[in-house]
């Protein structure tokens, strides 16, 4: 089965081999050394400012989103939440649940956030955004958002779960306070771990805020992290796989090379399908995903045919868009040959009158 979904995605052979072994005992200096390395690699790849830290939580990406809302923000914050799809909506729900004082900025599906939409919100103290709104494939104008936050001294918290590695992300340059990512997107490891990189300003907030939870506590994660450990049994195997993957990226020329590889796969796909009956959905697409509206057949039906007759997974959308939009991921261990197989299959479907 070839997997072109937006996650979990295909992992490389070296990563998969680790998955075939029992997890080692982890309260050891050897495992701590791996955790220190993971933290160091992540902070370097995000170009985090000096004295930043990274916590690894055994949870899917949403666990880290929730941890940020609980641990970095507090009752006194006035939070801006950018909502352009199902992941923006998730931040809205988290802020509602945890009783944050927030202003929702709604964006039309797959349409760019404009500076005017932030006018009048200068007195807010934090901004939550999903850098790439994975439900629509839209990559937000992070330069505009980062300028706005810097100018108004607003803490910028970025969900880069599907953007890290795939799109340009620089914590220092963008002045980002915290970045969230997860193991099963462009990190191309199996699901189970999400992580948050915290710049000094976010660390100070975590330190000063009262403790409000146990399992997702950043305070405890940071404290144990000082000795390369986690408060509870982590997804040990996933952390070892992350280590292998990050090392692999470094060995192959670094994160910029990996980004270029993903961008090339995306570009090749977008060029390759120009002769097909698809409309591109998103205004400024991320390298991670192409969202498409099929003019002829139903999106869910195309997903089913590719799965059942071609052994290929792509991603249907949920909710209102289920029949209209499908998404093709460009992240994970996809080779140019795999890409060609997908494009050829789509042309074959066209020949059969199914597309
Ligand atoms: C995948 C994703 C998430 C997290 O999803 P989980 O299922 O909790 O891992 C959050 N935000 C974005 C933008 C994503 O792409």
Coordinates of C-alpha atoms and ligand atoms in Angstrom, one line a residue:
X1 CA 0.0 0.0 0.0
X2 CA 1.4 3.4 -0.9
X3 CA 0.5 6.1 1.6
X4 CA -0.1 9.7 0.4
X5 CA -2.2 10.7 3.4
X6 CA -1.3 13.6 5.7
X7 CA -0.4 11.2 8.5
X8 CA 0.5 8.7 9.7
X9 CA 2.8 8.6 6.7
X10 CA 5.4 6.1 5.4
X11 CA 8.5 5.8 7.4
X12 CA 12.0 4.9 6.1
X13 CA 13.4 1.4 6.5
X14 CA 15.9 2.3 9.3
X15 CA 13.1 3.8 11.3
X16 CA 10.8 0.8 10.7
X17 CA 13.5 -1.7 11.9
X18 CA 13.5 -0.1 15.3
X19 CA 9.8 -0.7 15.5
X20 CA 10.4 -4.5 15.3
X21 CA 12.3 -4.6 18.5
X22 CA 11.1 -4.5 22.1
X23 CA 11.5 -1.2 23.8
X24 CA 14.6 -1.0 26.1
X25 CA 14.4 -0.1 29.7
X26 CA 14.6 3.7 29.7
X27 CA 15.7 4.9 33.1
X28 CA 19.3 4.7 32.0
X29 CA 22.0 7.1 31.0
X30 CA 21.9 5.6 27.5
X31 CA 18.3 6.6 27.0
X32 CA 18.9 10.0 28.5
X33 CA 21.7 10.6 26.0
X34 CA 19.2 9.9 23.2
X35 CA 16.7 12.3 24.6
X36 CA 19.3 15.0 24.9
X37 CA 20.2 14.4 21.3
X38 CA 16.6 14.6 20.3
X39 CA 16.1 17.9 22.1
X40 CA 19.3 19.3 20.6
X41 CA 18.4 18.3 17.0
X42 CA 14.9 19.7 17.2
X43 CA 16.0 23.0 18.6
X44 CA 18.7 23.3 16.0
X45 CA 16.4 22.4 13.1
X46 CA 13.9 25.0 14.3
X47 CA 16.6 27.6 14.9
X48 CA 15.3 28.1 18.4
X49 CA 16.8 31.1 20.3
X50 CA 19.4 30.4 23.0
X51 CA 18.2 28.8 26.2
X52 CA 15.1 27.3 24.5
X53 CA 14.0 23.8 25.6
X54 CA 11.9 21.1 24.0
X55 CA 9.5 18.7 25.8
X56 CA 8.4 15.3 24.4
X57 CA 4.9 14.2 25.3
X58 CA 3.5 10.7 24.8
X59 CA 0.3 11.9 23.1
X60 CA -0.8 12.8 19.6
X61 CA -0.4 16.3 18.4
X62 CA -3.6 17.4 20.1
X63 CA -2.1 16.5 23.4
X64 CA 0.6 19.1 22.9
X65 CA -1.9 21.7 21.6
X66 CA -3.9 21.2 24.9
X67 CA -0.7 21.3 27.0
X68 CA 0.2 24.7 25.4
X69 CA -3.3 26.1 26.1
X70 CA -3.1 24.8 29.7
X71 CA 0.5 25.5 30.6
X72 CA 1.7 28.5 28.6
X73 CA -1.5 30.6 28.8
X74 CA -3.4 31.7 31.9
X75 CA -6.6 33.4 32.9
X76 CA -5.2 36.8 32.4
X77 CA -4.3 36.3 28.7
X78 CA -6.3 37.7 25.9
X79 CA -5.7 35.2 23.1
X80 CA -6.2 35.5 19.4
X81 CA -7.2 32.2 17.7
X82 CA -6.9 31.9 14.0
X83 CA -9.6 29.5 12.7
X84 CA -9.5 28.5 9.1
X85 CA -10.5 24.9 9.3
X86 CA -10.7 21.9 11.6
X87 CA -7.4 22.4 13.3
X88 CA -8.1 26.1 14.0
X89 CA -11.5 24.9 15.3
X90 CA -9.6 22.6 17.7
X91 CA -7.7 25.5 19.3
X92 CA -11.1 27.3 19.6
X93 CA -12.5 24.2 21.5
X94 CA -9.5 23.9 23.7
X95 CA -9.6 27.6 24.7
X96 CA -13.3 27.2 25.4
X97 CA -12.8 24.1 27.5
X98 CA -10.0 25.7 29.5
X99 CA -11.9 29.0 29.8
X100 CA -9.3 31.2 28.1
X101 CA -10.4 34.7 27.2
X102 CA -10.1 34.6 23.5
X103 CA -11.0 36.2 20.2
X104 CA -11.7 34.0 17.2
X105 CA -10.5 35.2 13.9
X106 CA -12.3 33.2 11.2
X107 CA -10.8 32.7 7.8
X108 CA -12.7 31.4 4.9
X109 CA -11.8 27.8 4.0
X110 CA -8.5 27.7 2.1
X111 CA -8.2 31.5 2.0
X112 CA -5.3 33.5 3.3
X113 CA -5.4 35.4 6.6
X114 CA -5.2 39.2 5.9
X115 CA -3.5 41.8 8.0
X116 CA -6.8 43.7 8.3
X117 CA -8.4 40.8 10.1
X118 CA -5.9 41.4 13.0
X119 CA -6.7 45.1 13.2
X120 CA -8.0 46.1 16.6
X121 CA -6.5 43.1 18.3
X122 CA -3.2 44.8 19.2
X123 CA -4.0 44.6 22.9
X124 CA -4.0 40.8 23.0
X125 CA -1.3 38.9 24.7
X126 CA -1.0 35.6 22.8
X127 CA -1.9 34.2 19.3
X128 CA -2.6 30.6 18.4
X129 CA -2.2 29.5 14.8
X130 CA -1.9 26.3 12.8
X131 CA 0.9 27.3 10.5
X132 CA -0.5 25.0 7.9
X133 CA -4.2 24.4 8.2
X134 CA -4.0 20.8 7.2
X135 CA -7.7 20.5 6.5
X136 CA -7.5 22.9 3.6
X137 CA -3.8 22.7 2.7
X138 CA -3.4 26.5 3.3
X139 CA 0.0 27.8 4.6
X140 CA -0.6 31.0 6.5
X141 CA 1.4 34.1 5.9
X142 CA 3.7 33.6 8.8
X143 CA 5.8 36.7 8.0
X144 CA 2.7 38.9 8.4
X145 CA 1.6 37.1 11.6
X146 CA 5.1 37.2 13.1
X147 CA 5.5 41.0 12.3
X148 CA 2.1 41.7 14.0
X149 CA 3.0 39.7 17.1
X150 CA 6.5 41.2 17.4
X151 CA 5.2 44.7 17.0
X152 CA 2.5 44.3 19.6
X153 CA 4.5 42.1 22.0
X154 CA 2.1 39.1 21.5
X155 CA 3.3 35.6 22.3
X156 CA 3.2 33.6 19.1
X157 CA 2.3 29.9 19.6
X158 CA 2.5 27.9 16.4
X159 CA 1.0 24.5 15.6
X160 CA 3.5 23.3 13.0
X161 CA 2.4 19.7 13.3
X162 CA 2.2 19.3 9.6
X163 CA 4.6 22.1 8.7
X164 CA 7.8 21.2 10.5
X165 CA 10.4 20.0 8.0
X166 CA 7.9 20.5 5.1
X167 CA 7.8 24.4 5.2
X168 CA 10.2 27.1 6.1
X169 CA 10.1 27.5 9.9
X170 CA 12.6 29.6 11.9
X171 CA 11.8 30.3 15.6
X172 CA 14.4 33.1 15.9
X173 CA 13.5 34.9 12.7
X174 CA 9.8 34.6 13.2
X175 CA 10.0 35.4 16.9
X176 CA 8.0 32.3 17.8
X177 CA 7.4 31.5 21.5
X178 CA 6.4 27.9 21.1
X179 CA 6.2 25.4 18.3
X180 CA 4.3 22.2 18.4
X181 CA 4.9 19.2 16.2
X182 CA 4.1 15.5 16.1
X183 CA 5.8 12.3 15.2
X184 CA 3.5 11.1 12.4
X185 CA 3.6 14.0 9.9
X186 CA 6.8 15.2 8.1
X187 CA 8.8 13.7 10.9
X188 CA 7.7 10.5 9.2
X189 CA 7.8 8.3 12.4
X190 CA 4.9 6.3 13.6
X191 CA 2.2 8.1 15.8
X192 CA 2.7 8.4 19.6
X193 CA 4.9 11.4 20.4
X194 CA 4.3 15.1 20.0
X195 CA 6.7 17.8 21.1
X196 CA 6.8 21.5 22.0
X197 CA 9.8 23.7 21.5
X198 CA 9.7 26.5 24.0
X199 CA 11.6 29.8 23.7
X200 CA 12.6 31.6 26.9
X201 CA 9.5 33.7 27.1
X202 CA 7.2 30.7 26.9
X203 CA 9.4 28.9 29.5
X204 CA 9.1 31.8 31.9
X205 CA 5.3 31.7 31.5
X206 CA 5.2 27.9 32.2
X207 CA 7.4 28.5 35.3
X208 CA 5.2 31.3 36.6
X209 CA 1.8 29.7 35.9
X210 CA 0.2 27.5 38.6
X211 CA 0.1 23.8 37.9
X212 CA -3.2 22.8 36.4
X213 CA -2.7 19.2 35.2
X214 CA -0.5 16.2 35.7
X215 CA 0.0 14.1 32.6
X216 CA 0.4 17.0 30.2
X217 CA 2.3 19.2 32.7
X218 CA 5.1 21.1 31.0
X219 CA 6.6 22.0 34.3
X220 CA 7.2 18.3 35.1
X221 CA 8.3 17.5 31.6
X222 CA 10.9 20.3 31.7
X223 CA 12.1 19.3 35.1
X224 CA 12.6 15.6 34.1
X225 CA 14.0 16.7 30.8
X226 CA 17.0 18.3 32.6
X227 CA 18.2 14.7 33.1
X228 CA 17.0 13.4 29.7
X229 CA 14.0 11.8 31.2
X230 CA 10.2 12.0 31.2
X231 CA 7.8 12.0 34.2
X232 CA 6.0 8.8 32.9
X233 CA 6.8 5.9 30.7
X234 CA 7.1 7.5 27.2
X235 CA 6.6 5.9 23.9
X236 CA 10.2 4.7 24.1
X237 CA 10.2 3.1 20.6
X238 CA 8.9 6.2 18.9
X239 CA 11.5 8.3 20.7
X240 CA 14.3 6.0 19.4
X241 CA 12.7 6.2 15.9
X242 CA 12.7 10.0 16.1
X243 CA 16.4 9.9 17.0
X244 CA 17.1 7.7 14.0
X245 CA 15.1 9.9 11.7
X246 CA 16.7 13.2 12.9
X247 CA 20.1 11.7 12.6
X248 CA 19.2 10.6 9.0
X249 CA 18.2 14.1 8.1
X250 CA 21.5 15.5 9.4
X251 CA 23.5 12.8 7.6
X252 CA 21.7 13.7 4.3
X253 CA 22.5 17.3 4.3
X254 CA 20.2 18.8 7.0
X255 CA 16.7 20.0 7.3
X256 CA 16.9 22.3 4.3
X257 CA 17.8 19.4 2.0
X258 CA 14.9 17.4 3.4
X259 CA 12.5 20.4 2.9
X260 CA 13.7 20.7 -0.7
X261 CA 13.1 17.0 -1.3
X262 CA 9.5 17.3 0.0
X263 CA 8.9 20.5 -2.0
X264 CA 10.1 18.7 -5.2
X265 CA 7.7 15.8 -4.6
X266 CA 4.9 18.3 -4.1
X267 CA 5.9 20.3 -7.2
X268 CA 6.2 17.2 -9.4
X269 CA 2.7 16.1 -8.3
X270 CA 1.1 19.5 -8.9
X271 CA 2.7 19.6 -12.4
X272 CA 1.8 16.0 -13.1
X273 CA -1.9 16.4 -12.6
X274 CA -2.4 19.5 -14.7
X275 CA -4.1 17.4 -17.4
X276 CA -6.8 16.1 -15.0
X277 CA -10.1 17.5 -13.9
X278 CA -9.0 18.9 -10.6
X279 CA -9.3 22.4 -9.2
X280 CA -6.7 23.3 -6.6
X281 CA -8.4 24.4 -3.4
X282 CA -5.9 26.4 -1.5
X283 CA -4.6 29.9 -2.1
X284 CA -1.1 29.3 -0.7
X285 CA -0.5 25.6 -0.4
X286 CA 2.0 24.1 2.0
X287 CA 4.6 21.7 0.7
X288 CA 3.0 19.1 2.9
X289 CA -0.3 18.7 1.2
X290 CA -2.3 19.5 -2.0
X291 CA -6.0 19.9 -1.5
X292 CA -8.0 19.2 -4.6
X293 CA -11.6 19.6 -5.7
X294 CA -12.5 16.9 -8.4
X295 CA -14.8 18.5 -10.9
X296 CA -16.3 15.3 -12.1
X297 CA -16.5 12.5 -9.5
X298 CA -17.1 12.5 -5.8
X299 CA -14.0 13.0 -3.6
X300 CA -14.8 10.1 -1.2
X301 CA -15.4 7.8 -4.2
X302 CA -12.0 8.7 -5.7
X303 CA -10.5 7.9 -2.3
X304 CA -12.2 4.5 -2.3
X305 CA -11.3 3.6 -5.8
X306 CA -7.6 4.4 -5.3
X307 CA -7.6 2.4 -2.1
X308 CA -9.5 -0.7 -3.3
X309 CA -8.2 -0.8 -6.9
X310 CA -4.8 0.8 -6.9
X311 CA -3.5 0.1 -3.4
X312 CA -3.0 3.8 -2.8
X313 CA -4.2 5.9 0.1
X314 CA -4.9 9.5 -0.2
X315 CA -7.0 11.5 2.3
X316 CA -10.6 12.4 2.0
X317 CA -11.8 15.5 4.0
X318 CA -14.2 15.3 6.8
X319 CA -17.4 17.2 7.5
X320 CA -19.0 19.4 4.9
X321 CA -16.1 19.0 2.5
X322 CA -16.2 15.2 2.5
X323 CA -17.7 14.9 -1.0
X324 CA -15.9 17.9 -2.5
X325 CA -12.3 17.9 -1.3
X326 CA -9.5 15.3 -1.2
X327 CA -6.0 15.8 0.0
X328 CA -2.7 14.4 -1.3
X329 CA 0.2 14.4 1.1
X330 CA 3.8 14.9 0.0
X331 CA 5.4 14.0 3.3
X332 CA 6.9 10.8 4.5
X333 CA 9.1 8.3 2.7
X334 CA 7.7 9.0 -0.8
X335 CA 10.0 8.4 -3.7
X336 CA 9.7 10.0 -7.2
X337 CA 8.7 6.5 -8.4
X338 CA 5.9 6.3 -5.9
X339 CA 4.7 9.8 -7.0
X340 CA 4.7 8.7 -10.6
X341 CA 2.6 5.6 -9.7
X342 CA 0.0 7.9 -8.1
X343 CA -0.1 10.2 -11.0
X344 CA -0.3 7.3 -13.5
X345 CA -3.1 5.8 -11.5
X346 CA -5.1 9.0 -11.6
X347 CA -4.6 9.2 -15.4
X348 CA -5.8 5.6 -15.6
X349 CA -8.9 6.5 -13.7
X350 CA -9.5 9.3 -16.2
X351 CA -9.2 6.9 -19.0
X352 CA -11.8 4.7 -17.3
X353 CA -14.1 7.7 -17.1
X354 CA -13.9 7.8 -13.3
X355 CA -12.2 11.2 -13.0
Ligands
LIG1 C1 -2.3 16.3 12.4 C2 -2.5 17.7 12.9 C3 -2.8 17.9 14.3 C4 -2.8 16.8 15.3 O1 -3.5 15.8 15.1 P1 -3.4 14.5 16.1 O2 -4.4 13.6 15.4 O3 -3.8 14.9 17.4 O4 -2.0 14.0 16.0 C5 -2.9 19.2 14.7 N1 -2.8 20.2 13.9 C6 -2.4 20.1 12.6 C7 -2.2 21.3 11.8 C8 -2.3 18.8 12.1 O5 -2.0 18.7 10.8

